[in-house]
Structures are given as C-alpha cells and as structure tokens.
C-alpha cells in the first residue's frame, strides 16, 4: 500500500477540440513531494491539470490516471475534488451573483460533510455536523493568514477581481479544502511581490502541514523559493521529455528552452 | 352588496347596470363600466394581425362567456390598514369602501387617466382585455396617500383565482399625492388547481415628488391564463420602483410600464421571470418619456426550462419634448433546456435628439466553464447548476429590496427550478 503513489499517470493521451495535445504522458508523484512542470506556452501543461481535475472538454483517449490507486477517470470532477484533487486555476472564471462566502461554505461542506449534507440547509448553526459559525471562524482565519481583503468575502466570486485577487482566492480555497493533491497552475503570475510572498509561503506551509502531493506549473523560479521542489519535468510534444532534480529549473531560467532541448532531449533520443 | 353575493348577470349593458345598481355603486362607476363594455363589445379578439398579440396563443379562451359576478368572498385579502396611517389620512381598502370613504379620489382617477374607460385602446394596454376588466371588475384595492405622508409599512393585496373557468378581474388604483411615499405588494395566486382566468389592471398615479415601491408577484396556478396591465403616470420628481415576478400561469400576457409626464421623474423597472414545463410568458414593457430630464432603467432577467417560451417586448418611446432623457433597457435570459425559447423584441421610438438611450438582450445557457469551476471544488452537478442559476437571477432579485419578499421569492424560484434541473439531469443521464 505504501508504495502506491498518490498520483500515477500512465501513457496519457488527451484531446481538446479534436486536437491531440498530450500524447503518452507518464508521471508519478508521492505525498510530500513537490513536482514542477515546465514547458513552453501551449505545450499542454494546463491541459494536463484539467485532465486530472476532470474537465469534460479535455478528453482522455488513452491511458490511466490513478489517485491512491483508484481510477480517477471513472469519476466526475466533483467526486475527484471530494477525494482530494485540487486545481488552482491559471485563469479562474467569474461566477456573478454567487458570493464568495456562500460558495466557500458550500464547497467546504461538500468536501468534508458529504455532498448529501448540502448547503440547502439555511439554518444557522449545526447542520449535518456542520457548524456555520465554526466555518465562519475558519474562513476569517484563513483569509487573515493569506492577507485576503475581508471585503472580498461578500463580493461575487471572482467577479471584477484583480488578477492578483483571483490568485489569492485560489490559494484561500486550497487552504480551506486541504487537498491531498494540489495543482498550482501559474499561481505566481499576476501576484505582486508582497502577495507572492504571502501566498507562496501560505501554499508552501499548507503543503507541508498536510503532507500534500503538489504539482507546480510555472515559467519562473520565484514561487519555488516558498514551495521547495523535489523534482522537475519538461513537457515537450505531449510527453514528459525530461525528468530530473530541481536543478532543471535553474538551468531553464539561466539558459532557456532551446538549451534544455539541445542538452537533454537530443541526448536521450 | 350582501344581497348580490351570489348573483351573476349576463355580459350586457342591462346586466351590468342592474348589477352595479344592486351593488350600490355610485353612478360614475356604473357609467365607466358601461363605456368599457361598449368598447369591449365593439373590439375584436386580438389576433394574428395585431403585432403585440401575434405570438400569443389564447387557445380557445372564450371570454365572451364571462359574466358579471358578485365580488365573492375571498377573491382578495388586503393587509389591515394601520391605525396610524389612517390617522394621517391614508386610505387603503376595497373599491367599494373607497366609494364611501374617498369618493372624489375614485371619481377623479378610477379609469379616467391611466387607462381611461371607453377611450381609444392603444398598443400595449391589453386591448379587449383592458376593456373587459373595466366593465367587469369584481375586486381590487385602492391606495391613496395624501400630500407629504410617508407610509412605512407595505400594503399587501393578495388575489386568488376562482376555481373552475370563471375569471377574476381585479382593478386597482394607487394615488400618491405630492411628496407622499408608500410600498404596495400585489400578488396573484391560486388556491385550487385547474383552469382559470386572471385579468388584473392597476393604475398608478404619482404626484410631484411622490415615491412608490410597487412589487408585483404573478404566481397563479399552472392552468391559469393571466392577462394583466399595470401602468404608472409619473409627475415631476416622482420615483417609481416597480419590481415584478412572473412565475405562474399556463399563459401570461402582461403589460407593464410607466409614462414620465413631467421633468425629472425616475423609474426603475425590474422583472424576474421563470418558466418551466410548457409555460408561455409574454411580457410587454413600456418606458414612455414625455417630459425632459427623466430617467428610466429597466432590467429583466429570466430562466426558462422545459418547453417554456418567453416573449419579451420592450418599448422605449421618447417624445419630441423628452430631451435629456436617460433610458435603458436590458433583458437577459438563461435557457435551461434545448427546447426552451426566448424572443426579445426591442422597440425604440426616439423623437428627441439629446438623449442617452440603450437596449440590449442576451440569451445563453449555463456556462460550462462555471460548471466545471464549481464542480472542481466538490459541488455536485445539480448543486453547481442551481448555484449558477441563482447567481444569475440574484441581480434582479435584489431589486425587490424587501427581505420579506426576496426570501419567499427565492424559494419559489428554487422550488420551480429544482424540478427543472432534476429533470434535465435525469434526461442527460
Ligand atoms: N478549450 C480549448 N479549445 C481549443 N484549444 C484548446 C483548448 N484548451 C487548450 N487548447 C489548446 O491546447 C494547447 C495546449 O494548451 P494549454 O493551455 O494546455 O497550454 P499551456 O502549456 O498551459 O500554455 P501556457 O504556458 O500558455 O499556459 C494550446 O494549443 C491551446 O490553444
Ligand atoms: Mg497554461
């Protein structure tokens, strides 16, 4: 049991809009590990994250994705989330008319109190073992920890949020939902240096505290000072072309993609 | 009145005269009934040639079979007038009570100005049904707030359709004198299932600087035909906030609107509609700017599932004198099934040149990216969908302003759409 990886991806092929983007990707990630996924724009990094999270437009045509040995592909997105899969979106969508507080409470209930104990119960206090007051306290503490402007709680979800506020909101959700597998898709982009520090540190602390497996998608090193990577992968032509230690990130930052391709890809070919 | 409790009379001038006399109505009311009746008899049923009715399928509705009926018990329940308001000269009661307590208000305003009995029918006022209401009205309310008086407590009128095929014809009058303010909540429900006809008409007069919050709720039974007209006349600096919800009936055709007759009057018109099954909801709005420097802002939002069909016709009419007008109109629909349909037909008649005016209509489905976002946080499909629909309607729901209205309204909408989302997912599975 202990040698079952948290996430095992085998020979994954994914199509979006009739175009094959991932063409036989294999990857394995354990609890407590932080993997970085590198790759040029449009190579399919977000596609991989969506496929793992269960976006219906990203069609898996071949291969397997297992979470703790269980077939993720047999589950709809909501079930995967309740099992502990979390994606911090590269560009989170706005949901007008739905307040942040209401959304977070509903998501929290779905994750920890079963989908059946729905937020339809409008009573204040205990509802199916769920205390609205307790949750409110948790939310306030989490917002404070990530320096999220408390005014955002009463706003509509992501509606009119700045780029940085959206990214903060994603990590706030991660902190409330405490996933076992956290995927951070360019969470660092859009954050100013101050926020990057707070959000990066917050995410790093959460990952450690709950022994999460983390997949970080990024183009830069800066977030990785807070979330220390244990392994790095380069995505190329729909496959993992290079897998090695975190030094790959330094090399990319110093020398660029062409150097990596020339050095590692042609060598291994 | 009591002696006519169970009587009916045929739809003829003799019938109406006899009935009105037996009810002890003042002669001016009898005359207006007769004028309306003559017009009713001379007007053909609205049909395919009539643009505003072209898409309305009245489906064998035989209104000529309607008869003059005594105001049976229980057609309407009015909230009790507060003693304090009464002490300040506010009248709130039935038309019969008004005929005794405030006869001059009735004489001046009942079917004389907003919808004058016998006057030529216009586009957008309900045509033959307008005349029928004015001939046959059998229940209603009158609200009169004298100059400068502000009434805090909302006045409520709840109308109930009659069981069986008999129609009800509520006629209502709201008169706010200069500087007065009030809130009126007018709702239509059915306590029995089955067919029915509900044909209300409400005339609103807002004096200089008067402020009215007018909430309208159409929640009649699933086999009822509901044809209504509600219109305000606004004088200088008056403020109308009209929020209407259209949820019930098999077929609704409602005319809602305002005339801004003197400078700086402002109107905020909101509509929430929700159709399921085979419901047909036809909503016609009018923003008629006669005077300069007035503003009207209209927002309608609806959700349609099943085979429901919505037809929204919005008219912005700016007279040559209506310079410096702000007039906006938006209708947005969310279609919850492939078979649901919305037609938005904006009409602009702009005869002034120094104005700001816009209209827009959109229709769309529940956004799959929003669905994925919510589901990726663990919300089951149905709950995610419900949350998105509720969110969509929230903007217009807020415009009902009173929590005592919003909460039950939200529940009505959720209840209706709960079936719809459940059915949709069952079909998809
Ligand atoms: N919904 C979609 N419809 C059509 N094409 C899509 C869709 N999603 C992704 N693609 C295409 O698939 C390819 C991979 O996109 P993806 O977003 O996974 O790239 P990425 O590696 O995350 O890029 P970036 O670094 O710019 O975020 C791109 O060519 C993109 O245009
Ligand atoms: Mg991407």
XYZ file of C-alpha atoms and ligand atoms in Angstrom:
730
model
C 0.000 0.000 0.000
C 2.747 2.407 0.982
C 4.427 2.099 -2.411
C 1.245 3.134 -4.254
C 1.979 6.656 -5.449
C -0.509 9.413 -4.677
C -0.817 10.186 -8.376
C 0.079 7.780 -11.142
C -0.353 8.808 -14.763
C 0.354 6.211 -17.403
C 0.549 6.748 -21.155
C -1.963 9.591 -21.058
C -3.420 10.854 -24.319
C -5.686 13.902 -24.163
C -7.629 15.595 -26.923
C -9.156 19.017 -26.784
C -11.265 20.419 -29.594
C -10.387 17.382 -31.732
C -6.671 18.041 -31.375
C -4.379 15.674 -29.509
C -2.372 17.691 -27.004
C -0.967 15.036 -24.684
C 0.473 12.022 -26.466
C 1.522 9.400 -24.000
C 2.462 11.223 -20.837
C 3.657 9.261 -17.836
C 4.221 10.741 -14.403
C 4.151 9.613 -10.828
C 4.009 11.704 -7.675
C 4.023 10.783 -3.980
C 2.660 12.504 -0.943
C 5.061 15.066 0.411
C 6.668 15.597 -2.998
C 6.616 18.811 -4.992
C 6.985 18.393 -8.757
C 7.486 21.264 -11.146
C 6.090 21.041 -14.659
C 7.913 23.198 -17.185
C 7.133 23.737 -20.817
C 6.657 26.414 -23.394
C 3.354 28.184 -23.939
C 0.758 25.931 -25.467
C 2.557 22.659 -24.807
C -0.308 21.298 -22.694
C 0.556 21.982 -19.052
C -2.899 23.314 -18.225
C -4.371 20.555 -20.352
C -2.753 18.005 -18.053
C -4.094 19.767 -14.969
C -7.607 19.921 -16.453
C -7.482 16.258 -17.420
C -6.529 15.328 -13.856
C -9.244 17.567 -12.410
C -11.846 16.138 -14.805
C -12.755 18.956 -17.191
C -15.218 17.428 -19.664
C -13.734 19.275 -22.670
C -10.375 17.587 -22.141
C -10.991 14.084 -23.393
C -8.749 11.255 -22.311
C -8.495 8.925 -25.295
C -5.910 6.550 -23.882
C -4.032 5.833 -20.681
C -4.824 5.948 -16.975
C -4.847 8.367 -14.077
C -4.858 6.821 -10.618
C -5.214 8.559 -7.289
C -4.068 6.368 -4.432
C -4.503 3.508 -6.869
C -8.115 4.379 -7.723
C -9.242 5.160 -11.245
C -9.816 8.916 -11.395
C -11.140 8.757 -14.936
C -14.222 6.910 -13.700
C -15.134 9.883 -11.501
C -16.762 13.194 -12.392
C -14.925 16.389 -11.462
C -16.885 16.898 -8.238
C -16.125 13.427 -6.968
C -12.419 13.878 -7.705
C -12.490 17.115 -5.744
C -14.133 15.449 -2.785
C -11.436 12.801 -2.976
C -8.815 15.495 -2.528
C -7.873 16.703 -6.017
C -7.484 20.464 -6.217
C -6.557 22.738 -9.093
C -5.614 26.362 -8.540
C -6.687 27.698 -11.927
C -4.439 29.685 -14.218
C -7.419 31.902 -15.030
C -10.316 31.329 -12.641
C -13.736 32.063 -14.082
C -16.075 34.628 -12.503
C -19.453 33.464 -11.240
C -21.642 36.561 -10.975
C -24.328 36.558 -8.336
C -22.638 33.909 -6.178
C -20.977 35.378 -3.124
C -17.528 34.180 -2.126
C -18.694 33.305 1.396
C -21.649 31.259 0.174
C -19.530 29.461 -2.401
C -16.732 28.637 0.027
C -19.158 27.364 2.638
C -20.882 25.126 0.105
C -17.578 23.767 -1.197
C -16.318 23.158 2.330
C -19.486 21.260 3.200
C -19.259 19.203 0.035
C -15.669 18.225 0.794
C -15.920 17.459 4.488
C -19.568 16.786 5.225
C -20.508 14.748 2.189
C -22.242 16.003 -0.890
C -25.537 14.980 0.684
C -25.252 17.453 3.561
C -25.904 20.246 1.128
C -25.852 23.911 1.868
C -29.579 23.947 1.194
C -29.915 23.834 4.939
C -30.091 27.510 5.611
C -30.268 27.188 9.341
C -27.558 28.919 11.241
C -25.617 26.605 13.477
C -25.414 22.835 13.246
C -26.493 21.204 10.018
C -25.405 17.638 9.450
C -22.480 18.035 11.812
C -21.571 21.261 10.074
C -21.434 24.459 12.028
C -21.812 27.652 10.061
C -20.318 29.631 12.912
C -17.270 27.354 13.098
C -16.825 27.646 9.368
C -17.081 31.419 9.530
C -14.255 31.462 12.056
C -12.130 29.190 9.888
C -12.750 31.352 6.872
C -11.807 34.530 8.697
C -8.607 32.945 9.998
C -7.682 31.615 6.556
C -8.315 34.994 4.952
C -6.212 36.714 7.523
C -3.387 34.211 7.072
C -3.285 34.866 3.333
C -3.867 38.609 3.739
C -7.016 38.435 1.644
C -9.044 41.633 1.846
C -12.053 40.702 4.049
C -14.289 42.744 1.742
C -13.814 40.055 -0.925
C -15.904 37.593 1.132
C -19.107 39.463 0.376
C -18.296 40.078 -3.281
C -19.388 37.885 -6.136
C -16.947 35.066 -6.839
C -14.012 36.371 -8.914
C -16.347 38.953 -10.429
C -14.290 42.047 -11.131
C -11.405 40.681 -9.047
C -7.928 41.833 -9.994
C -5.546 39.233 -11.368
C -3.785 39.002 -8.015
C -7.011 38.776 -6.030
C -8.120 35.844 -8.149
C -4.882 34.004 -7.424
C -5.205 34.721 -3.704
C -8.742 33.372 -3.835
C -7.474 30.126 -5.364
C -4.995 29.550 -2.554
C -7.619 30.524 0.002
C -9.731 27.694 -1.382
C -6.783 25.344 -1.214
C -6.301 26.224 2.423
C -9.961 25.579 3.265
C -10.344 22.412 1.202
C -6.994 20.869 2.261
C -6.488 18.663 -0.802
C -4.230 15.636 -0.938
C -3.163 16.551 -4.460
C -2.715 20.258 -5.154
C -2.016 21.531 -8.648
C -0.924 25.150 -8.885
C -1.228 26.382 -12.464
C 0.838 29.573 -12.768
C -0.343 30.757 -9.389
C 2.643 33.106 -9.311
C 1.577 35.096 -12.342
C -0.456 38.179 -11.544
C 0.719 38.449 -7.940
C 2.804 41.434 -6.846
C 5.951 40.691 -4.855
C 4.262 41.177 -1.492
C 1.362 38.931 -2.347
C 3.647 36.384 -3.947
C 5.458 36.163 -0.643
C 2.296 35.745 1.428
C 0.565 33.388 -0.984
C 3.685 31.379 -1.764
C 4.549 30.953 1.882
C 0.948 30.081 2.706
C 0.758 27.430 -0.002
C 4.130 26.000 0.990
C 3.126 25.758 4.631
C -0.179 24.067 3.777
C 1.508 21.554 1.522
C 3.911 20.603 4.269
C 1.444 20.618 7.106
C -0.966 18.271 5.317
C 1.690 16.262 3.520
C 0.177 17.023 0.143
C 1.482 15.997 -3.208
C 1.992 19.160 -5.232
C 2.289 19.774 -8.945
C 3.509 23.285 -9.677
C 3.132 24.624 -13.200
C 5.249 27.705 -13.714
C 7.574 29.596 -16.007
C 9.581 31.150 -13.170
C 11.646 30.206 -10.168
C 10.157 32.773 -7.824
C 7.274 30.699 -6.393
C 9.669 27.802 -5.812
C 11.548 29.643 -3.100
C 8.439 29.069 -0.964
C 7.461 25.635 -2.216
C 10.646 23.638 -2.499
C 10.505 21.304 -5.484
C 11.728 17.755 -5.222
C 11.559 17.010 -8.927
C 11.160 18.824 -12.242
C 9.703 17.758 -15.599
C 9.867 19.269 -19.035
C 6.797 18.839 -21.211
C 7.504 18.650 -24.907
C 5.447 17.309 -27.794
C 2.791 15.947 -25.467
C 5.187 13.916 -23.362
C 7.494 14.336 -20.422
C 10.766 14.773 -22.268
C 12.991 15.275 -19.237
C 12.542 14.334 -15.574
C 15.253 15.251 -13.139
C 16.067 17.121 -9.939
C 15.022 20.708 -9.286
C 18.250 21.976 -10.858
C 16.369 21.767 -14.167
C 14.507 24.893 -13.129
C 17.738 26.847 -12.615
C 19.048 25.722 -15.947
C 15.843 26.769 -17.660
C 15.906 30.153 -16.016
C 19.554 30.700 -16.941
C 19.731 29.135 -20.364
C 16.250 28.805 -21.818
C 14.210 26.100 -23.500
C 16.401 25.663 -26.554
C 19.382 24.826 -24.385
C 17.360 22.268 -22.409
C 16.095 20.665 -25.578
C 19.528 20.502 -27.117
C 21.160 19.237 -23.964
C 18.673 16.695 -22.657
C 16.187 15.812 -25.327
C 18.520 15.099 -28.217
C 20.903 13.336 -25.827
C 18.204 10.967 -24.595
C 16.817 10.435 -28.083
C -73.662 44.425 -1.582
C -74.744 41.493 0.515
C -77.851 40.920 -1.487
C -75.822 40.362 -4.636
C -73.399 37.958 -3.005
C -74.194 35.007 -5.209
C -75.751 36.738 -8.171
C -74.418 36.845 -11.651
C -75.663 38.859 -14.584
C -75.127 38.487 -18.315
C -72.459 40.475 -20.137
C -74.870 43.085 -21.486
C -75.464 46.717 -20.581
C -78.682 45.700 -18.799
C -76.828 43.090 -16.867
C -74.029 45.452 -15.886
C -76.425 48.276 -14.978
C -78.563 46.062 -12.811
C -75.617 44.522 -11.111
C -73.890 47.840 -10.457
C -77.087 49.305 -9.037
C -77.639 46.300 -6.815
C -74.084 46.720 -5.556
C -74.893 50.305 -4.645
C -72.156 51.760 -6.808
C -72.088 55.494 -7.471
C -73.374 56.339 -10.922
C -69.979 57.428 -12.242
C -68.665 53.918 -11.709
C -71.687 52.430 -13.484
C -71.120 54.780 -16.404
C -67.498 53.838 -16.713
C -68.387 50.167 -16.647
C -70.871 50.745 -19.461
C -68.423 52.748 -21.540
C -65.884 49.968 -21.197
C -68.488 47.338 -22.003
C -69.494 49.086 -25.226
C -65.871 49.212 -26.206
C -65.371 45.599 -25.277
C -68.270 44.522 -27.469
C -67.016 46.633 -30.388
C -63.435 45.303 -30.187
C -62.445 42.038 -31.832
C -60.384 39.467 -30.006
C -56.710 40.249 -30.505
C -55.437 38.059 -33.270
C -52.596 37.345 -35.590
C -52.781 40.698 -37.341
C -52.047 42.510 -34.118
C -48.288 42.694 -33.706
C -48.283 42.687 -29.906
C -50.559 39.625 -29.806
C -49.267 37.779 -32.840
C -47.341 35.213 -30.846
C -49.906 34.783 -28.079
C -51.819 31.545 -28.351
C -55.031 32.118 -26.416
C -56.027 28.558 -27.198
C -59.825 28.601 -27.304
C -60.245 31.050 -24.463
C -63.857 32.209 -24.630
C -64.084 35.403 -22.667
C -67.499 36.281 -24.063
C -68.759 33.585 -21.732
C -67.588 35.684 -18.812
C -70.397 37.083 -16.763
C -70.734 39.898 -14.298
C -70.160 38.352 -10.944
C -70.657 39.477 -7.471
C -67.461 40.134 -5.564
C -67.377 36.709 -3.961
C -65.741 36.271 -0.596
C -62.062 35.510 -0.606
C -61.058 36.834 -4.020
C -58.703 39.218 -2.376
C -57.133 39.639 1.002
C -55.911 43.085 1.919
C -53.484 43.686 4.737
C -55.200 45.586 7.543
C -54.643 49.328 7.265
C -52.538 50.626 10.096
C -54.387 52.858 12.533
C -51.520 55.300 12.398
C -51.655 55.607 8.610
C -55.413 56.048 8.760
C -54.990 58.806 11.281
C -52.809 60.607 8.774
C -55.485 60.367 6.097
C -54.214 57.321 4.232
C -56.873 55.216 2.569
C -56.261 51.514 1.951
C -59.209 49.289 1.147
C -61.539 47.849 -1.449
C -63.072 49.957 -4.243
C -66.471 49.652 -2.522
C -65.003 51.057 0.687
C -63.215 53.740 -1.304
C -66.510 54.782 -2.929
C -67.703 55.683 0.559
C -64.510 56.948 2.189
C -62.720 58.733 -0.663
C -65.308 59.120 -3.459
C -63.526 62.090 -5.047
C -60.274 60.121 -5.410
C -62.224 57.417 -7.158
C -64.191 59.834 -9.289
C -61.063 61.646 -10.414
C -58.748 58.742 -11.037
C -60.599 55.447 -11.465
C -60.355 54.559 -15.150
C -60.037 58.188 -16.189
C -56.385 58.936 -16.744
C -54.050 55.968 -16.875
C -56.465 53.643 -18.624
C -59.494 55.844 -19.391
C -62.665 53.826 -19.800
C -64.000 53.972 -23.319
C -61.032 55.894 -24.730
C -59.330 54.513 -27.780
C -57.321 51.434 -26.988
C -53.621 51.628 -27.607
C -50.834 49.290 -28.363
C -49.531 47.897 -25.162
C -52.526 48.200 -22.895
C -54.225 44.847 -23.203
C -56.823 45.868 -25.794
C -60.063 43.934 -25.414
C -58.928 42.603 -22.064
C -58.393 46.103 -20.780
C -61.995 46.945 -21.671
C -63.237 43.694 -20.192
C -61.534 44.417 -16.899
C -63.035 47.873 -16.735
C -66.519 46.567 -17.445
C -66.423 43.577 -15.160
C -64.004 44.338 -12.333
C -65.126 42.342 -9.336
C -62.429 43.007 -6.770
C -59.442 45.232 -6.255
C -57.808 47.717 -3.968
C -57.444 51.444 -3.693
C -54.448 53.084 -2.067
C -54.478 56.805 -1.508
C -51.719 58.585 0.383
C -52.282 62.293 0.938
C -49.755 65.005 0.431
C -46.473 64.642 2.288
C -47.416 61.477 4.135
C -44.872 58.680 4.161
C -46.161 55.199 4.890
C -43.530 52.831 6.203
C -45.386 49.550 6.310
C -46.017 47.835 2.957
C -49.669 47.466 1.983
C -50.371 43.970 0.688
C -53.077 42.696 -1.609
C -53.279 39.031 -2.466
C -55.686 37.942 -5.194
C -56.839 34.363 -5.637
C -58.154 32.996 -8.889
C -61.632 31.476 -8.800
C -61.901 27.734 -9.103
C -63.235 26.497 -12.404
C -63.247 28.501 -15.586
C -64.537 31.736 -14.111
C -62.295 34.705 -14.389
C -61.365 37.295 -11.822
C -60.996 40.900 -12.852
C -59.164 42.861 -10.187
C -58.983 46.586 -10.723
C -56.552 48.563 -8.595
C -55.746 52.197 -8.100
C -52.746 53.755 -6.386
C -52.730 57.512 -5.925
C -49.821 59.155 -4.152
C -50.245 62.872 -3.735
C -47.376 65.329 -3.777
C -44.411 64.172 -1.707
C -46.168 61.043 -0.464
C -44.445 57.677 -0.301
C -45.631 54.100 0.048
C -44.923 50.457 -0.702
C -47.546 48.233 -2.301
C -47.192 44.487 -2.752
C -49.703 42.974 -5.159
C -49.764 39.248 -5.718
C -51.795 36.732 -7.687
C -52.056 33.138 -6.557
C -54.340 30.125 -6.949
C -55.524 28.050 -4.043
C -57.028 25.440 -6.299
C -55.539 23.688 -9.293
C -57.320 23.751 -12.612
C -58.244 26.297 -15.197
C -58.844 29.909 -14.509
C -58.590 33.388 -15.946
C -56.927 36.226 -14.127
C -57.243 39.603 -15.725
C -55.993 42.410 -13.487
C -55.426 46.064 -14.159
C -53.586 48.535 -11.966
C -53.499 52.288 -12.402
C -50.795 54.203 -10.573
C -50.604 57.976 -10.232
C -47.538 59.532 -8.687
C -47.797 63.208 -7.852
C -44.907 65.647 -7.693
C -42.031 64.130 -5.724
C -44.039 61.048 -4.747
C -42.201 57.753 -4.245
C -43.700 54.335 -4.753
C -42.192 50.915 -4.369
C -44.523 48.630 -6.264
C -43.969 44.890 -6.083
C -45.958 42.562 -8.263
C -45.990 38.804 -7.985
C -47.675 36.557 -10.532
C -47.794 33.058 -9.096
C -51.110 31.684 -10.320
C -51.825 28.003 -10.908
C -50.332 26.043 -13.800
C -53.509 26.100 -15.913
C -54.447 29.720 -15.440
C -54.439 32.286 -18.229
C -53.158 35.563 -16.824
C -53.596 38.770 -18.797
C -52.749 41.930 -16.952
C -51.933 45.592 -17.389
C -50.083 47.728 -14.862
C -49.113 51.271 -15.639
C -47.964 54.379 -13.852
C -48.287 58.043 -14.663
C -45.458 59.954 -13.114
C -45.288 63.657 -12.405
C -42.272 65.842 -11.674
C -39.529 64.388 -9.484
C -41.551 61.310 -8.699
C -39.855 57.997 -8.243
C -41.268 54.613 -9.211
C -39.581 51.361 -8.301
C -41.508 48.549 -9.923
C -40.302 45.002 -9.421
C -42.382 42.190 -10.847
C -42.001 38.431 -10.714
C -43.624 36.206 -13.305
C -43.680 32.613 -12.209
C -47.114 31.074 -12.533
C -49.878 30.510 -15.095
C -50.036 28.482 -18.280
C -50.053 31.625 -20.371
C -49.235 35.099 -19.228
C -49.519 38.297 -21.195
C -48.673 41.270 -19.051
C -48.208 44.897 -19.907
C -46.025 46.813 -17.509
C -44.860 50.328 -17.868
C -44.723 53.943 -16.991
C -45.264 57.333 -18.523
C -42.909 60.013 -17.387
C -45.060 63.079 -17.845
C -43.128 65.823 -16.071
C -39.448 66.681 -15.642
C -37.043 64.656 -13.531
C -39.319 61.729 -12.882
C -37.413 58.497 -12.469
C -38.420 54.888 -12.877
C -36.627 51.699 -12.056
C -38.345 48.712 -13.655
C -37.280 45.172 -12.868
C -38.700 41.856 -13.886
C -37.863 38.319 -12.913
C -39.432 35.530 -14.939
C -39.184 31.850 -14.584
C -40.914 29.400 -16.879
C -40.935 25.620 -16.842
C -42.934 22.857 -18.475
C -44.943 24.308 -21.349
C -45.421 27.756 -19.827
C -45.666 30.772 -22.078
C -44.721 34.103 -20.604
C -45.275 37.235 -22.663
C -44.036 40.414 -21.071
C -44.502 43.804 -22.691
C -42.854 46.819 -21.145
C -43.266 50.490 -21.842
C -40.946 53.353 -20.930
C -42.777 56.327 -22.316
C -40.842 59.566 -21.860
C -42.967 62.616 -22.469
C -41.104 65.226 -20.392
C -37.423 66.213 -20.370
C -34.744 65.147 -17.888
C -36.412 61.933 -16.843
C -34.698 58.602 -16.378
C -35.891 55.050 -16.705
C -33.810 51.963 -16.143
C -35.208 48.558 -16.941
C -33.707 45.163 -16.189
C -35.498 41.885 -16.870
C -33.914 38.554 -16.183
C -35.354 35.113 -16.514
C -34.688 31.406 -16.536
C -36.621 29.114 -18.846
C -36.600 25.340 -18.801
C -38.646 22.506 -20.266
C -40.542 23.694 -23.322
C -41.193 27.078 -21.802
C -41.268 30.071 -24.044
C -40.688 33.679 -23.176
C -41.538 36.604 -25.383
C -40.248 39.939 -24.201
C -41.278 43.121 -25.986
C -39.747 46.277 -24.667
C -40.747 49.684 -25.938
C -38.781 52.831 -25.229
C -40.746 55.758 -26.565
C -39.223 59.239 -26.382
C -41.500 62.100 -27.361
C -40.014 65.190 -29.034
C -40.109 67.009 -25.695
C -38.179 64.329 -23.873
C -34.743 65.931 -24.161
C -32.001 64.919 -21.742
C -33.574 61.546 -21.182
C -31.704 58.545 -19.812
C -33.479 55.376 -20.836
C -32.029 51.922 -20.561
C -33.468 48.519 -21.202
C -31.910 45.100 -20.781
C -33.390 41.638 -20.997
C -31.269 38.615 -20.204
C -32.461 35.049 -20.311
C -30.896 31.804 -19.223
C -32.122 28.812 -21.180
C -32.020 25.618 -19.146
C -33.013 23.174 -21.843
C -32.682 22.839 -25.597
C -36.416 23.200 -26.060
C -36.790 26.405 -24.045
C -37.022 29.591 -26.076
C -36.879 33.327 -25.623
C -37.702 36.030 -28.124
C -36.641 39.545 -27.290
C -38.201 42.238 -29.386
C -36.955 45.699 -28.526
C -38.817 48.689 -29.858
C -37.329 52.139 -29.926
C -39.225 55.207 -30.945
C -36.935 58.136 -30.346
C -38.166 61.543 -31.395
C -35.781 63.616 -29.258
C -32.107 64.080 -30.087
C -30.329 64.967 -26.865
C -30.767 61.661 -25.087
C -28.898 58.694 -23.721
C -30.642 55.519 -24.587
C -29.660 51.899 -24.921
C -31.193 48.484 -25.094
C -29.805 45.016 -25.177
C -30.913 41.432 -24.990
C -28.926 38.301 -24.371
C -29.786 34.649 -24.087
C -27.485 31.863 -23.128
C -27.077 28.577 -21.363
C -25.440 27.711 -18.087
C -21.752 28.320 -18.763
C -19.836 25.025 -18.805
C -16.687 26.743 -17.522
C -18.577 27.966 -14.455
C -19.981 24.468 -14.005
C -16.504 22.962 -14.103
C -15.128 25.541 -11.714
C -17.780 24.840 -9.097
C -17.645 21.085 -9.585
C -13.872 21.150 -9.310
C -14.463 22.400 -5.755
C -16.607 19.395 -4.933
C -20.095 20.732 -5.645
C -22.304 18.042 -7.198
C -23.584 18.850 -10.670
C -27.101 19.804 -9.606
C -25.930 21.995 -6.816
C -23.412 23.747 -9.055
C -26.115 24.352 -11.621
C -28.534 25.679 -9.065
C -25.893 27.987 -7.669
C -25.156 29.427 -11.122
C -28.850 29.954 -11.903
C -29.464 31.577 -8.510
C -26.437 33.747 -9.107
C -27.717 34.786 -12.493
C -31.062 35.844 -11.026
C -29.549 37.466 -7.973
C -29.032 40.814 -9.697
C -32.728 41.219 -10.362
C -33.862 39.543 -7.162
C -32.022 42.176 -5.151
C -34.097 44.829 -6.807
C -37.119 43.573 -4.860
C -35.338 45.210 -1.922
C -37.534 43.849 0.883
C -36.136 40.766 2.588
C -39.717 39.711 3.399
C -40.321 39.486 -0.352
C -36.927 38.263 -1.525
C -36.672 35.199 0.723
C -40.012 33.605 -0.241
C -39.487 34.587 -3.864
C -36.101 32.883 -3.918
C -37.731 29.785 -2.515
C -40.482 29.827 -5.114
C -37.902 30.119 -7.869
C -35.680 27.403 -6.370
C -38.690 25.150 -5.951
C -39.687 25.596 -9.564
C -36.208 25.205 -10.969
C -35.372 22.352 -8.603
C -37.731 20.188 -10.616
C -36.273 21.532 -13.813
C -32.609 20.887 -13.019
C -33.502 17.462 -11.667
C -35.434 16.604 -14.800
C -32.680 17.914 -17.055
C -30.010 15.806 -15.434
C -32.214 12.726 -15.416
C -32.714 13.199 -19.146
C -28.995 13.671 -19.682
C -28.058 10.554 -17.705
N -10.679 24.612 -24.778
C -9.791 24.622 -25.774
N -10.201 24.740 -27.046
C -9.307 24.743 -28.057
N -7.994 24.609 -27.890
C -7.528 24.476 -26.636
C -8.395 24.489 -25.519
N -7.660 24.341 -24.404
C -6.387 24.265 -24.829
N -6.306 24.326 -26.155
C -5.086 24.281 -26.943
O -4.288 23.233 -26.452
C -2.931 23.608 -26.415
C -2.379 23.443 -25.011
O -2.965 24.438 -24.172
P -2.600 24.585 -22.650
O -3.484 25.617 -22.100
O -2.646 23.246 -22.020
O -1.102 25.098 -22.724
P -0.124 25.522 -21.558
O 1.032 24.630 -21.646
O -0.848 25.553 -20.276
O 0.284 27.001 -22.010
P 0.607 28.324 -21.136
O 2.009 28.214 -20.660
O 0.492 29.421 -22.133
O -0.385 28.407 -20.053
C -2.866 25.028 -26.938
O -2.546 24.996 -28.303
C -4.260 25.531 -26.751
O -4.588 26.519 -27.713
Mg -1.435 27.036 -19.001
